[in-house]
XYZ file of C-alpha atoms in Angstrom:
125
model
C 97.833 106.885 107.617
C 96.136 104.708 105.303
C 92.868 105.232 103.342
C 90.595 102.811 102.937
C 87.949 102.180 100.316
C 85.641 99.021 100.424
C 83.798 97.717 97.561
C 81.844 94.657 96.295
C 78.866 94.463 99.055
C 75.209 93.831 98.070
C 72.111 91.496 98.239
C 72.094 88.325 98.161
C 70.090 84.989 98.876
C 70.604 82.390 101.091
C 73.516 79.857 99.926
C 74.769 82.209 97.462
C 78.483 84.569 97.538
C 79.836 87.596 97.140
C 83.610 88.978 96.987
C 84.247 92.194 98.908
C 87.386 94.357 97.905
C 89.359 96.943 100.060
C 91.722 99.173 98.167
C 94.578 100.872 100.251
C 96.471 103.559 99.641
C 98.855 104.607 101.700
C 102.256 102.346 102.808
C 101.259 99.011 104.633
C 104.069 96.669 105.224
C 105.116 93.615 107.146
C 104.072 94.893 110.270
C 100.751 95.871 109.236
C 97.381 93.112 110.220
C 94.859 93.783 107.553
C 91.160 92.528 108.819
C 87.454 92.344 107.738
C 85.166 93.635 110.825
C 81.661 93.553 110.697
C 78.612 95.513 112.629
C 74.566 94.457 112.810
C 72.377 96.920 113.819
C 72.188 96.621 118.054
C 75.456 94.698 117.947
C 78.761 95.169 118.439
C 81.431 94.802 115.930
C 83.124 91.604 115.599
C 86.337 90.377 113.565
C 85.350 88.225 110.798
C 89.107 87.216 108.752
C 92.646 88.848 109.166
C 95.701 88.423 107.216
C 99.430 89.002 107.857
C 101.799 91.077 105.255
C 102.659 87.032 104.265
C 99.887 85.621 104.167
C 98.656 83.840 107.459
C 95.167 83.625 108.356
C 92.707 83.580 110.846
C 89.063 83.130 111.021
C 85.897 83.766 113.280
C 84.203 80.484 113.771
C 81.066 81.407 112.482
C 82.987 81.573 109.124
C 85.062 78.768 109.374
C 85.173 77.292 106.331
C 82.925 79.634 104.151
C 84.585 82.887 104.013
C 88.253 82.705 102.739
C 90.678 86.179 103.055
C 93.361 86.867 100.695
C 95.429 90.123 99.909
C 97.487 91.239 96.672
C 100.282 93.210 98.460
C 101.147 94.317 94.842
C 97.316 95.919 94.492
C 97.538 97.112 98.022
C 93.850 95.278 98.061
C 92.207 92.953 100.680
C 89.731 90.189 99.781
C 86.748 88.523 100.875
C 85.253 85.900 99.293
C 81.841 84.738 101.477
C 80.488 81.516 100.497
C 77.317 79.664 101.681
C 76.152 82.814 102.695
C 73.375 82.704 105.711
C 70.925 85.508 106.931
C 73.094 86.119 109.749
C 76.066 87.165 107.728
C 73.930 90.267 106.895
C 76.240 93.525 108.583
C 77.587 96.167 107.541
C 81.452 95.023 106.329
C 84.254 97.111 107.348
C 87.997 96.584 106.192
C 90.529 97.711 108.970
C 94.684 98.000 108.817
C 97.128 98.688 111.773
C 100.446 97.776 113.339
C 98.872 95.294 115.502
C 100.666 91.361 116.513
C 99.084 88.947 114.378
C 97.468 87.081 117.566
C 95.817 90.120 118.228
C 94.411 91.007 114.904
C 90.808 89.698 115.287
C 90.884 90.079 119.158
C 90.966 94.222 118.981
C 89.456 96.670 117.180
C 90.609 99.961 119.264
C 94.237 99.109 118.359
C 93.149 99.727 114.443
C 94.136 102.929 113.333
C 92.430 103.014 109.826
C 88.879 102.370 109.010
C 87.203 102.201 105.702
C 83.276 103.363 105.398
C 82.144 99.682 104.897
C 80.192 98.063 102.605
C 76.416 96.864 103.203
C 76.057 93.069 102.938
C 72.270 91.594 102.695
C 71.912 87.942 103.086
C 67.958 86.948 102.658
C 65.772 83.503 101.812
């Protein structure tokens, strides 16, 4: 099992960035998919970024090009730097690990065994 603890959310305004962090303890390895989630009131959670153990990523569209995911396997931490950021970016973040194929990573979110407690991010104008 692997704990995870998010960090870095907040309020913002419109245009401007924030970095989230997720700290994990616990072993994740090659066959781990490390991903950023994210949940608005009424709506459902959707997959935002996910990286593999070496570094391939993928991206939501809505993010495209504005968000960028990294990971410091060293650390055992996940990244997420938001750029541009727009009122509909506001959610509650959640960072999520599991032993799911890469070309599934942002397609599930039953398959993820390990949750953190999210981070509230606040986009306004």
């Amino acid at each position: 099992q692997v704990q995870l603890v998010e960090s870095g959310g907040g309020s913002v305004q419109t245009g401007g960035s924030l970095r989230l962090s997720c700290t994990a303890s616990g072993y994740t390895d090659r066959g781990y998919c490390m991903a950023w989630f994210r949940q608005a009131p009424g709506k459902e959670r959707e997959g935002v970024a996910a990286i593999a153990f070496e570094g391939s990523t993928m991206y939501a569209d809505s993010v495209k090009g504005r968000f960028t995911i990294s990971r410091d396997n060293a650390k055992n931490t996940l990244y997420l730097l938001m750029n541009n950021l727009k009122d509909e970016d506001s959610a509650m973040y959640y960072c999520a690990a599991g032993r799911i194929a890469y070309v599934r990573c942002l397609r599930t979110t039953d398959e993820y065994a390990d949750w953190g407690q999210g981070t509230q991010v606040t986009v306004s104008s």
